[in-house]
Tab-separated table of C-alpha atoms and ligand atoms in Angstrom:
chain	number	residue	atom	x	y	z
A	1	UNK	CA	101.759	147.097	120.722
A	2	UNK	CA	99.456	146.306	123.604
A	3	UNK	CA	96.717	144.641	121.584
A	4	UNK	CA	98.362	143.091	118.563
A	5	UNK	CA	96.570	140.973	116.025
A	6	UNK	CA	96.015	137.365	117.094
A	7	UNK	CA	98.534	134.755	115.955
A	8	UNK	CA	98.188	133.146	112.560
A	9	UNK	CA	95.752	135.678	111.107
A	10	UNK	CA	96.245	138.801	109.004
A	11	UNK	CA	94.588	142.014	107.894
A	12	UNK	CA	93.657	142.694	104.304
A	13	UNK	CA	94.410	146.371	103.732
A	14	UNK	CA	94.446	148.804	100.787
A	15	UNK	CA	98.244	148.908	101.095
A	16	UNK	CA	100.601	146.789	103.125
A	17	UNK	CA	103.938	148.407	103.929
A	18	UNK	CA	105.609	145.008	104.436
A	19	UNK	CA	107.507	144.235	101.202
A	20	UNK	CA	106.391	140.596	101.541
A	21	UNK	CA	102.837	141.575	102.337
A	22	UNK	CA	101.591	142.681	98.953
A	23	UNK	CA	99.356	139.606	98.718
A	24	UNK	CA	97.348	141.089	101.605
A	25	UNK	CA	96.354	144.214	99.640
A	26	UNK	CA	92.629	144.410	99.112
A	27	UNK	CA	92.667	145.358	95.431
A	28	UNK	CA	94.399	142.044	94.660
A	29	UNK	CA	91.671	140.211	96.546
A	30	UNK	CA	88.991	142.077	94.636
A	31	UNK	CA	90.597	141.142	91.345
A	32	UNK	CA	90.871	137.469	92.291
A	33	UNK	CA	87.356	137.368	93.683
A	34	UNK	CA	85.971	138.919	90.495
A	35	UNK	CA	87.773	136.396	88.314
A	36	UNK	CA	86.435	133.584	90.475
A	37	UNK	CA	82.853	134.823	90.429
A	38	UNK	CA	82.930	135.237	86.675
A	39	UNK	CA	84.307	131.793	85.973
A	40	UNK	CA	82.168	129.985	88.546
A	41	UNK	CA	79.018	131.456	87.071
A	42	UNK	CA	80.067	130.447	83.523
A	43	UNK	CA	80.287	126.868	84.795
A	44	UNK	CA	76.823	127.178	86.319
A	45	UNK	CA	77.818	127.426	89.993
A	46	UNK	CA	75.816	129.778	92.163
A	47	UNK	CA	76.816	131.314	95.431
A	48	UNK	CA	75.932	129.881	98.805
A	49	UNK	CA	76.766	131.694	102.048
A	50	UNK	CA	76.555	129.812	105.285
A	51	UNK	CA	77.228	131.064	108.830
A	52	UNK	CA	80.728	131.279	110.239
A	53	UNK	CA	79.848	128.691	112.848
A	54	UNK	CA	77.905	125.450	112.953
A	55	UNK	CA	77.276	122.707	115.471
A	56	UNK	CA	80.685	121.097	115.949
A	57	UNK	CA	79.142	117.644	115.541
A	58	UNK	CA	78.480	118.479	111.883
A	59	UNK	CA	82.222	118.631	111.248
A	60	UNK	CA	83.098	115.663	113.428
A	61	UNK	CA	80.622	113.546	111.539
A	62	UNK	CA	81.679	114.769	108.093
A	63	UNK	CA	85.426	115.262	108.243
A	64	UNK	CA	86.100	112.443	110.709
A	65	UNK	CA	86.958	112.325	114.390
A	66	UNK	CA	90.552	111.213	113.772
A	67	UNK	CA	91.335	113.803	111.105
A	68	UNK	CA	93.816	116.520	112.061
A	69	UNK	CA	91.163	119.139	111.420
A	70	UNK	CA	88.725	117.729	113.960
A	71	UNK	CA	91.150	116.275	116.478
A	72	UNK	CA	93.572	119.203	116.654
A	73	UNK	CA	92.521	122.233	114.701
A	74	UNK	CA	88.915	123.086	115.307
A	75	UNK	CA	87.967	126.294	117.107
A	76	UNK	CA	85.179	124.968	119.281
A	77	UNK	CA	83.198	126.822	121.895
A	78	UNK	CA	80.017	126.604	123.860
A	79	UNK	CA	77.429	129.329	123.474
A	80	UNK	CA	75.358	130.723	126.312
A	81	UNK	CA	72.735	128.074	125.631
A	82	UNK	CA	75.278	125.304	126.144
A	83	UNK	CA	75.407	124.347	122.439
A	84	UNK	CA	78.711	123.000	121.211
A	85	UNK	CA	79.689	125.064	118.199
A	86	UNK	CA	82.716	125.365	115.940
A	87	UNK	CA	84.043	128.057	113.633
A	88	UNK	CA	83.863	126.345	110.287
A	89	UNK	CA	87.175	124.743	109.328
A	90	UNK	CA	85.971	124.003	105.800
A	91	UNK	CA	83.013	124.602	103.517
A	92	UNK	CA	81.721	121.233	102.357
A	93	UNK	CA	79.938	120.120	105.520
A	94	UNK	CA	78.073	123.444	105.943
A	95	UNK	CA	77.063	123.370	102.276
A	96	UNK	CA	75.627	119.868	102.729
A	97	UNK	CA	73.872	120.914	105.924
A	98	UNK	CA	72.196	123.826	104.136
A	99	UNK	CA	71.278	121.661	101.144
A	100	UNK	CA	69.619	119.058	103.346
A	101	UNK	CA	67.963	121.501	105.688
A	102	UNK	CA	66.334	123.485	102.871
A	103	UNK	CA	65.373	120.384	100.865
A	104	UNK	CA	67.217	121.763	97.846
A	105	UNK	CA	67.267	118.346	96.182
A	106	UNK	CA	63.665	119.142	95.206
A	107	UNK	CA	64.821	122.091	93.118
A	108	UNK	CA	66.696	120.779	90.071
A	109	UNK	CA	68.450	124.094	89.398
A	110	UNK	CA	69.932	124.124	92.904
A	111	UNK	CA	72.656	121.545	92.666
A	112	UNK	CA	75.868	123.412	91.882
A	113	UNK	CA	77.191	125.832	94.479
A	114	UNK	CA	80.222	127.930	95.148
A	115	UNK	CA	81.404	129.842	98.172
A	116	UNK	CA	84.200	132.226	98.974
A	117	UNK	CA	84.611	132.507	102.673
A	118	UNK	CA	86.968	132.474	105.618
A	119	UNK	CA	87.744	129.130	107.265
A	120	UNK	CA	89.296	128.622	110.673
A	121	UNK	CA	91.873	126.047	111.681
A	122	UNK	CA	94.136	126.141	114.677
A	123	UNK	CA	97.245	125.290	112.663
A	124	UNK	CA	100.824	125.139	113.754
A	125	UNK	CA	102.280	128.423	112.565
A	126	UNK	CA	104.148	128.189	109.290
A	127	UNK	CA	104.275	129.892	105.922
A	128	UNK	CA	101.176	129.179	103.884
A	129	UNK	CA	99.106	128.016	106.849
A	130	UNK	CA	96.846	130.490	108.556
A	131	UNK	CA	94.408	130.193	111.391
A	132	UNK	CA	91.919	132.083	109.291
A	133	UNK	CA	92.279	131.375	105.603
A	134	UNK	CA	89.928	132.071	102.718
A	135	UNK	CA	88.617	129.413	100.432
A	136	UNK	CA	86.925	129.419	97.102
A	137	UNK	CA	85.041	126.162	96.981
A	138	UNK	CA	82.530	124.503	94.734
A	139	UNK	CA	80.188	121.602	95.383
A	140	UNK	CA	78.281	119.758	92.637
A	141	UNK	CA	75.558	117.403	93.802
A	142	UNK	CA	73.506	114.700	92.142
A	143	UNK	CA	75.793	113.528	89.364
A	144	UNK	CA	77.788	110.321	89.635
A	145	UNK	CA	79.376	110.269	86.174
A	146	UNK	CA	83.082	110.960	85.569
A	147	UNK	CA	82.128	114.081	83.589
A	148	UNK	CA	81.208	115.697	86.880
A	149	UNK	CA	84.617	114.984	88.401
A	150	UNK	CA	86.270	116.427	85.329
A	151	UNK	CA	84.082	119.530	85.256
A	152	UNK	CA	85.104	120.219	88.836
A	153	UNK	CA	88.799	119.643	88.163
A	154	UNK	CA	88.610	121.694	84.979
A	155	UNK	CA	87.120	124.660	86.811
A	156	UNK	CA	89.986	124.750	89.293
A	157	UNK	CA	92.657	124.172	86.692
A	158	UNK	CA	91.199	126.682	84.247
A	159	UNK	CA	90.921	129.325	86.945
A	160	UNK	CA	94.581	128.963	87.854
A	161	UNK	CA	95.703	128.940	84.220
A	162	UNK	CA	93.537	131.938	83.354
A	163	UNK	CA	95.033	133.883	86.181
A	164	UNK	CA	98.323	133.263	84.429
A	165	UNK	CA	99.922	130.706	86.743
A	166	UNK	CA	102.612	128.359	85.495
A	167	UNK	CA	104.392	125.365	86.998
A	168	UNK	CA	101.160	123.768	88.121
A	169	UNK	CA	100.757	120.048	88.705
A	170	UNK	CA	97.428	118.314	88.925
A	171	UNK	CA	97.794	115.260	91.166
A	172	UNK	CA	95.151	112.636	90.628
A	173	UNK	CA	94.249	109.484	92.483
A	174	UNK	CA	91.338	107.207	93.243
A	175	UNK	CA	90.774	105.894	96.743
A	176	UNK	CA	87.863	103.678	95.699
A	177	UNK	CA	85.008	102.795	97.993
A	178	UNK	CA	84.940	101.901	101.690
A	179	UNK	CA	85.817	98.245	101.111
A	180	UNK	CA	88.870	99.222	99.054
A	181	UNK	CA	90.096	101.459	101.818
A	182	UNK	CA	89.570	98.731	104.415
A	183	UNK	CA	91.552	96.199	102.423
A	184	UNK	CA	94.205	98.742	101.630
A	185	UNK	CA	94.440	99.824	105.248
A	186	UNK	CA	95.192	96.227	106.185
A	187	UNK	CA	97.802	95.920	103.429
A	188	UNK	CA	99.421	99.157	104.575
A	189	UNK	CA	99.389	97.895	108.150
A	190	UNK	CA	101.146	94.654	107.078
A	191	UNK	CA	103.675	96.610	105.072
A	192	UNK	CA	104.435	99.250	107.701
A	193	UNK	CA	104.508	97.052	110.803
A	194	UNK	CA	108.129	95.933	110.324
A	195	UNK	CA	109.152	99.577	109.671
A	196	UNK	CA	107.177	101.089	112.511
A	197	UNK	CA	110.160	101.975	114.691
A	198	UNK	CA	111.750	103.855	111.784
A	199	UNK	CA	108.766	106.013	110.942
A	200	UNK	CA	108.609	109.625	112.127
A	201	UNK	CA	106.848	110.236	115.420
A	202	UNK	CA	103.858	111.755	113.670
A	203	UNK	CA	103.507	108.781	111.342
A	204	UNK	CA	103.817	106.375	114.259
A	205	UNK	CA	100.875	108.150	115.837
A	206	UNK	CA	98.952	108.087	112.604
A	207	UNK	CA	99.616	104.372	112.278
A	208	UNK	CA	97.110	103.901	115.088
A	209	UNK	CA	94.702	106.731	114.365
A	210	UNK	CA	94.609	107.602	110.672
A	211	UNK	CA	96.909	105.224	108.832
A	212	UNK	CA	96.288	106.363	105.275
A	213	UNK	CA	97.497	109.834	106.175
A	214	UNK	CA	101.009	108.438	106.609
A	215	UNK	CA	101.132	108.497	102.819
A	216	UNK	CA	101.013	112.296	103.027
A	217	UNK	CA	104.084	112.509	105.229
A	218	UNK	CA	106.676	115.069	104.163
A	219	UNK	CA	109.358	113.338	106.275
A	220	UNK	CA	112.219	112.112	104.056
A	221	UNK	CA	112.681	108.885	106.068
A	222	UNK	CA	108.960	108.086	105.831
A	223	UNK	CA	108.996	108.801	102.144
A	224	UNK	CA	111.822	106.404	101.444
A	225	UNK	CA	110.018	103.648	103.368
A	226	UNK	CA	106.819	104.440	101.501
A	227	UNK	CA	108.434	104.053	98.100
A	228	UNK	CA	107.789	100.329	98.291
A	229	UNK	CA	104.379	100.564	99.957
A	230	UNK	CA	101.365	98.971	98.291
A	231	UNK	CA	99.318	101.310	96.113
A	232	UNK	CA	95.666	101.929	96.756
A	233	UNK	CA	94.905	101.883	93.041
A	234	UNK	CA	95.785	98.158	93.010
A	235	UNK	CA	92.874	97.593	95.379
A	236	UNK	CA	90.116	99.335	93.434
A	237	UNK	CA	86.849	97.557	92.705
A	238	UNK	CA	85.849	97.188	89.082
A	239	UNK	CA	83.404	100.115	88.980
A	240	UNK	CA	85.834	102.523	90.687
A	241	UNK	CA	88.587	101.409	88.343
A	242	UNK	CA	86.401	102.143	85.317
A	243	UNK	CA	85.356	105.477	86.746
A	244	UNK	CA	88.981	106.396	87.348
A	245	UNK	CA	89.956	105.458	83.808
A	246	UNK	CA	87.093	107.553	82.410
A	247	UNK	CA	88.183	110.543	84.460
A	248	UNK	CA	91.686	110.226	83.041
A	249	UNK	CA	90.401	109.828	79.480
A	250	UNK	CA	88.162	112.885	79.790
A	251	UNK	CA	90.980	114.967	81.226
A	252	UNK	CA	93.190	114.007	78.320
A	253	UNK	CA	90.365	114.788	75.888
A	254	UNK	CA	90.127	118.355	77.132
A	255	UNK	CA	93.867	118.787	77.327
A	256	UNK	CA	94.396	118.956	81.074
A	257	UNK	CA	97.687	117.349	82.051
A	258	UNK	CA	97.718	115.293	85.253
A	259	UNK	CA	100.085	113.202	87.293
A	260	UNK	CA	98.865	109.981	88.861
A	261	UNK	CA	99.797	110.121	92.521
A	262	UNK	CA	98.879	106.936	94.383
A	263	UNK	CA	99.880	108.549	97.672
A	264	UNK	CA	97.316	111.332	97.488
A	265	UNK	CA	94.686	110.534	100.123
A	266	UNK	CA	93.524	113.967	101.393
A	267	UNK	CA	92.965	114.841	105.015
A	268	UNK	CA	89.191	114.644	105.240
A	269	UNK	CA	87.328	111.370	105.662
A	270	UNK	CA	84.389	111.959	103.378
A	271	UNK	CA	86.058	111.243	100.051
A	272	UNK	CA	85.598	108.224	97.819
A	273	UNK	CA	86.896	107.438	94.330
A	274	UNK	CA	88.482	110.491	92.685
A	275	UNK	CA	90.712	112.749	94.759
A	276	UNK	CA	92.911	115.504	93.370
A	277	UNK	CA	95.094	118.436	94.257
A	278	UNK	CA	96.740	121.182	92.245
A	279	UNK	CA	100.171	122.193	93.482
A	280	UNK	CA	102.467	124.984	92.369
A	281	UNK	CA	106.227	125.205	92.559
A	282	UNK	CA	108.035	127.818	94.574
A	283	UNK	CA	105.683	128.782	97.416
A	284	UNK	CA	107.210	126.415	99.974
A	285	UNK	CA	106.031	123.181	101.495
A	286	UNK	CA	102.395	124.274	101.684
A	287	UNK	CA	102.122	124.171	97.937
A	288	UNK	CA	98.598	122.891	97.439
A	289	UNK	CA	96.552	125.651	95.838
A	290	UNK	CA	93.399	123.591	95.889
A	291	UNK	CA	92.134	120.104	96.364
A	292	UNK	CA	88.998	118.064	96.426
A	293	UNK	CA	87.303	115.026	95.079
A	294	UNK	CA	84.192	112.935	95.137
A	295	UNK	CA	82.239	112.384	98.353
A	296	UNK	CA	79.259	110.286	97.339
A	297	UNK	CA	78.334	109.116	100.834
A	298	UNK	CA	78.344	112.383	102.762
A	299	UNK	CA	74.798	113.582	102.157
A	300	UNK	CA	73.413	110.224	103.280
A	301	UNK	CA	75.776	110.150	106.249
A	302	UNK	CA	74.237	113.459	107.341
A	303	UNK	CA	70.738	111.959	106.959
A	304	UNK	CA	70.105	113.729	103.691
A	305	UNK	CA	69.124	112.278	100.312
A	306	UNK	CA	71.433	109.612	98.946
A	307	UNK	CA	73.048	111.732	96.244
A	308	UNK	CA	76.565	111.631	94.839
A	309	UNK	CA	78.712	114.736	95.099
A	310	UNK	CA	82.013	116.214	94.102
A	311	UNK	CA	83.879	119.461	94.748
A	312	UNK	CA	87.051	121.284	95.692
A	313	UNK	CA	88.367	124.039	97.909
A	314	UNK	CA	91.164	126.412	96.940
A	315	UNK	CA	93.090	128.785	99.206
A	316	UNK	CA	92.978	132.415	98.087
A	317	UNK	CA	96.091	133.353	100.102
A	318	UNK	CA	98.210	130.766	98.364
A	319	UNK	CA	96.873	131.655	94.923
A	320	UNK	CA	97.738	135.324	95.465
A	321	UNK	CA	101.182	134.446	96.796
A	322	UNK	CA	101.857	132.233	93.784
A	323	UNK	CA	100.710	134.956	91.389
A	324	UNK	CA	103.058	137.478	92.960
A	325	UNK	CA	105.916	135.002	93.066
A	326	UNK	CA	105.493	134.355	89.364
A	327	UNK	CA	105.359	138.107	88.784
A	328	UNK	CA	101.989	137.953	87.095
A	329	UNK	CA	100.727	141.505	86.647
A	330	UNK	CA	97.558	142.553	88.407
A	331	UNK	CA	95.312	145.304	87.117
A	332	UNK	CA	96.086	148.597	88.799
A	333	UNK	CA	93.598	149.779	91.418
A	334	UNK	CA	91.131	152.302	90.053
A	335	UNK	CA	92.674	155.783	89.989
A	336	UNK	CA	90.878	159.098	90.511
A	337	UNK	CA	89.943	160.848	87.288
A	338	UNK	CA	90.190	164.218	88.953
A	339	UNK	CA	91.970	165.648	91.963
A	340	UNK	CA	90.906	169.043	93.293
A	341	UNK	CA	93.176	171.368	95.237
A	342	UNK	CA	91.594	174.441	96.829
A	343	UNK	CA	93.606	177.433	97.976
A	344	UNK	CA	91.568	179.370	100.505
A	345	UNK	CA	88.253	178.931	102.255
A	346	UNK	CA	85.999	180.137	99.400
A	347	UNK	CA	87.680	177.834	96.919
A	348	UNK	CA	87.431	174.955	99.368
A	349	UNK	CA	83.663	175.347	99.608
A	350	UNK	CA	83.296	175.583	95.842
A	351	UNK	CA	85.568	172.591	95.244
A	352	UNK	CA	83.794	170.474	97.825
A	353	UNK	CA	80.448	171.157	96.177
A	354	UNK	CA	81.908	170.466	92.748
A	355	UNK	CA	83.486	167.214	93.909
A	356	UNK	CA	80.241	166.014	95.457
A	357	UNK	CA	78.205	166.875	92.344
A	358	UNK	CA	80.657	165.059	90.075
A	359	UNK	CA	80.756	162.041	92.387
A	360	UNK	CA	76.984	161.884	92.371
A	361	UNK	CA	77.228	161.668	88.611
A	362	UNK	CA	79.639	158.749	88.806
A	363	UNK	CA	83.078	160.339	88.502
A	364	UNK	CA	85.958	159.207	90.749
A	365	UNK	CA	87.013	162.536	92.263
A	366	UNK	CA	89.271	163.240	95.214
A	367	UNK	CA	90.066	166.496	96.939
A	368	UNK	CA	92.797	167.638	99.275
A	369	UNK	CA	91.116	168.179	102.657
A	370	UNK	CA	93.870	167.444	105.172
A	371	UNK	CA	95.566	170.837	105.031
A	372	UNK	CA	98.472	169.956	102.732
A	373	UNK	CA	100.336	172.823	101.080
A	374	UNK	CA	100.160	173.043	97.285
A	375	UNK	CA	103.391	171.148	96.592
A	376	UNK	CA	102.542	168.321	98.960
A	377	UNK	CA	99.000	168.181	97.581
A	378	UNK	CA	100.352	167.789	94.053
A	379	UNK	CA	102.707	165.057	95.205
A	380	UNK	CA	99.768	163.308	96.811
A	381	UNK	CA	97.687	163.581	93.611
A	382	UNK	CA	100.621	162.022	91.815
A	383	UNK	CA	100.845	159.195	94.332
A	384	UNK	CA	97.140	158.498	93.822
A	385	UNK	CA	97.846	158.488	90.071
A	386	UNK	CA	95.027	160.990	89.487
A	387	UNK	CA	94.569	161.634	85.771
A	388	UNK	CA	93.696	165.330	86.001
A	389	UNK	CA	94.246	167.985	88.597
A	390	UNK	CA	92.534	171.314	89.183
A	391	UNK	CA	93.954	174.017	91.421
A	392	UNK	CA	91.348	176.556	92.468
A	393	UNK	CA	92.224	179.822	94.174
A	394	UNK	CA	90.658	183.295	94.532
A	395	UNK	CA	91.475	184.166	90.941
A	396	UNK	CA	89.691	181.120	89.537
A	397	UNK	CA	86.705	181.763	91.772
A	398	UNK	CA	86.466	185.315	90.479
A	399	UNK	CA	86.851	184.444	86.808
A	400	UNK	CA	84.711	181.298	86.998
A	401	UNK	CA	87.381	179.461	84.983
A	402	UNK	CA	89.879	176.803	85.960
A	403	UNK	CA	92.700	174.967	84.351
A	404	UNK	CA	92.191	171.222	83.968
A	405	UNK	CA	95.679	169.769	83.835
A	406	UNK	CA	96.589	166.257	82.770
A	407	UNK	CA	99.095	164.949	85.304
A	408	UNK	CA	101.033	162.724	82.949
A	409	UNK	CA	101.575	165.225	80.119
A	410	UNK	CA	101.299	168.469	82.050
A	411	UNK	CA	98.995	169.756	79.298
A	412	UNK	CA	96.328	172.113	80.592
A	413	UNK	CA	93.015	173.328	79.234
A	414	UNK	CA	90.972	176.283	80.498
A	415	UNK	CA	87.389	175.402	81.339
A	416	UNK	CA	84.369	177.205	82.797
A	417	UNK	CA	83.927	175.758	86.304
A	418	UNK	CA	80.294	174.855	85.756
A	419	UNK	CA	81.223	172.950	82.612
A	420	UNK	CA	83.890	170.775	84.221
A	421	UNK	CA	81.676	167.691	84.029
A	422	UNK	CA	81.552	168.076	80.247
A	423	UNK	CA	85.295	167.409	80.058
A	424	UNK	CA	84.538	163.947	81.437
A	425	UNK	CA	81.448	163.433	79.300
A	426	UNK	CA	79.231	164.118	82.285
A	427	UNK	CA	76.229	166.417	81.814
B	501	LIG	P1	91.413	121.270	102.081
B	501	LIG	O1	92.425	120.547	101.245
B	501	LIG	O2	91.470	121.058	103.525
B	501	LIG	O3	90.001	120.853	101.512
B	501	LIG	O4	91.520	122.820	101.783
B	501	LIG	C1	91.431	123.314	100.473
B	501	LIG	C2	92.517	124.345	100.201
B	501	LIG	O5	92.423	125.393	101.170
B	501	LIG	C3	93.944	123.851	100.332
B	501	LIG	O6	94.387	123.256	99.134
B	501	LIG	C4	94.696	125.135	100.614
B	501	LIG	O7	94.938	125.844	99.416
B	501	LIG	C5	93.706	125.926	101.437
B	501	LIG	N1	93.983	125.810	102.874
B	501	LIG	C6	93.571	124.842	103.719
B	501	LIG	N2	94.000	125.096	104.974
B	501	LIG	C7	94.696	126.252	104.910
B	501	LIG	C8	95.379	127.057	105.868
B	501	LIG	N3	95.412	126.741	107.148
B	501	LIG	N4	95.974	128.190	105.447
B	501	LIG	C9	95.931	128.551	104.143
B	501	LIG	N5	95.297	127.842	103.197
B	501	LIG	C10	94.691	126.713	103.561
B	501	LIG	C11	88.813	121.244	102.021
B	501	LIG	O8	88.677	122.073	102.875
B	501	LIG	C12	87.623	120.583	101.348
B	501	LIG	N6	86.394	121.102	101.980
B	501	LIG	C13	87.636	120.829	99.861
B	501	LIG	C14	86.466	120.220	99.166
B	501	LIG	C15	85.345	120.846	98.753
B	501	LIG	N7	86.331	118.946	98.856
B	501	LIG	C16	85.151	118.748	98.271
B	501	LIG	N8	84.552	119.899	98.214
């Protein structure tokens, strides 16, 4: 094809002929999006929609200059006015920007937000990583207590469980405050220095730029070195330690299992204290369905009010892939209640009018208009899983009666054309 789709992105279509592409079918997205909207609103989160692009400095300042997202993955461009912009790689920074800009801290009811939106990252191509992915994210502002962390975690975990997913692991860690991370960074430096030559190339680079991220390394050699590395949780200040313990207690209270993972640091700089991720087995190395944590300093960093905050982002692609992998049934797409087949020009006109009238009254009606012969038209009605079919020819036009036939049973019933709506409880 001369103009194929760009690399690392995908179309969401009503059907995808690729046997591995079912997760890209739009009815699955609609189902997931509906479940998300319903649950988010029950937890008191309301939707926020921000533009696809922002000033790139917003992301540099929030996510961190040395993060992979900012240093390697951002789609940046200059507009005709010379402004440096970026397609948003994530949703937290834009949400904070909007919150500050509109002075929403003055409106007590405007403190819990969700979004469902595409994000853009120039990723190395691999399964589970897309250059445009879709995130469901929530951000809760203004509450510093551990209950807030747990509400946020619970929403993500409950969503995934409600969808029917199994084999989930909630990884939990605390990275404390800035001073903890500084002391820990030094301890990690002391520990890793003698092993530096044996670390993977990527980790060697990160040693100088973003040391904590070495803990995330998937390299087996790095992992065996890291086994004996100091743990950040041994460096927590008293208040962070207490907060972390409360989060764990509350999670246990509400029956959410978790695994303490001292190596979980997350790839964005704005976090403090609680960080978490939910992974699922079986979808490959990119197995994080969602992750987030507390980011108490970000609003202030962006010159907004000094308010604590907490949230997560979850990838819709990965959730759908996991659901399909675990063979969790999805509701069927809506099927037509009635399929009309007209034989001849007069019948076609009558059927078209009938279809339009019934549609206007709320019925899902389809009609064969592409010139298919009767047999093919019936096959098509079957493929659409239409509940009833009507075949209208000269004879039916003359008599003013048609046969309404149930596709599944083959049982037919003769009806006056003008009373067809009545069969569907439509006046
Ligand atoms: P993140 O961990 O970078 O966090 O992304 C959240 C989720 O988005 C990941 O767990 C993953 O499911 C999905 N995801 C990320 N990148 C890709 C990709 N290239 N392809 C497919 N899926 C992807 C954030 O973005 C934070 N803003 C989350 C947050 C909100 N923290 C606090 N509030």
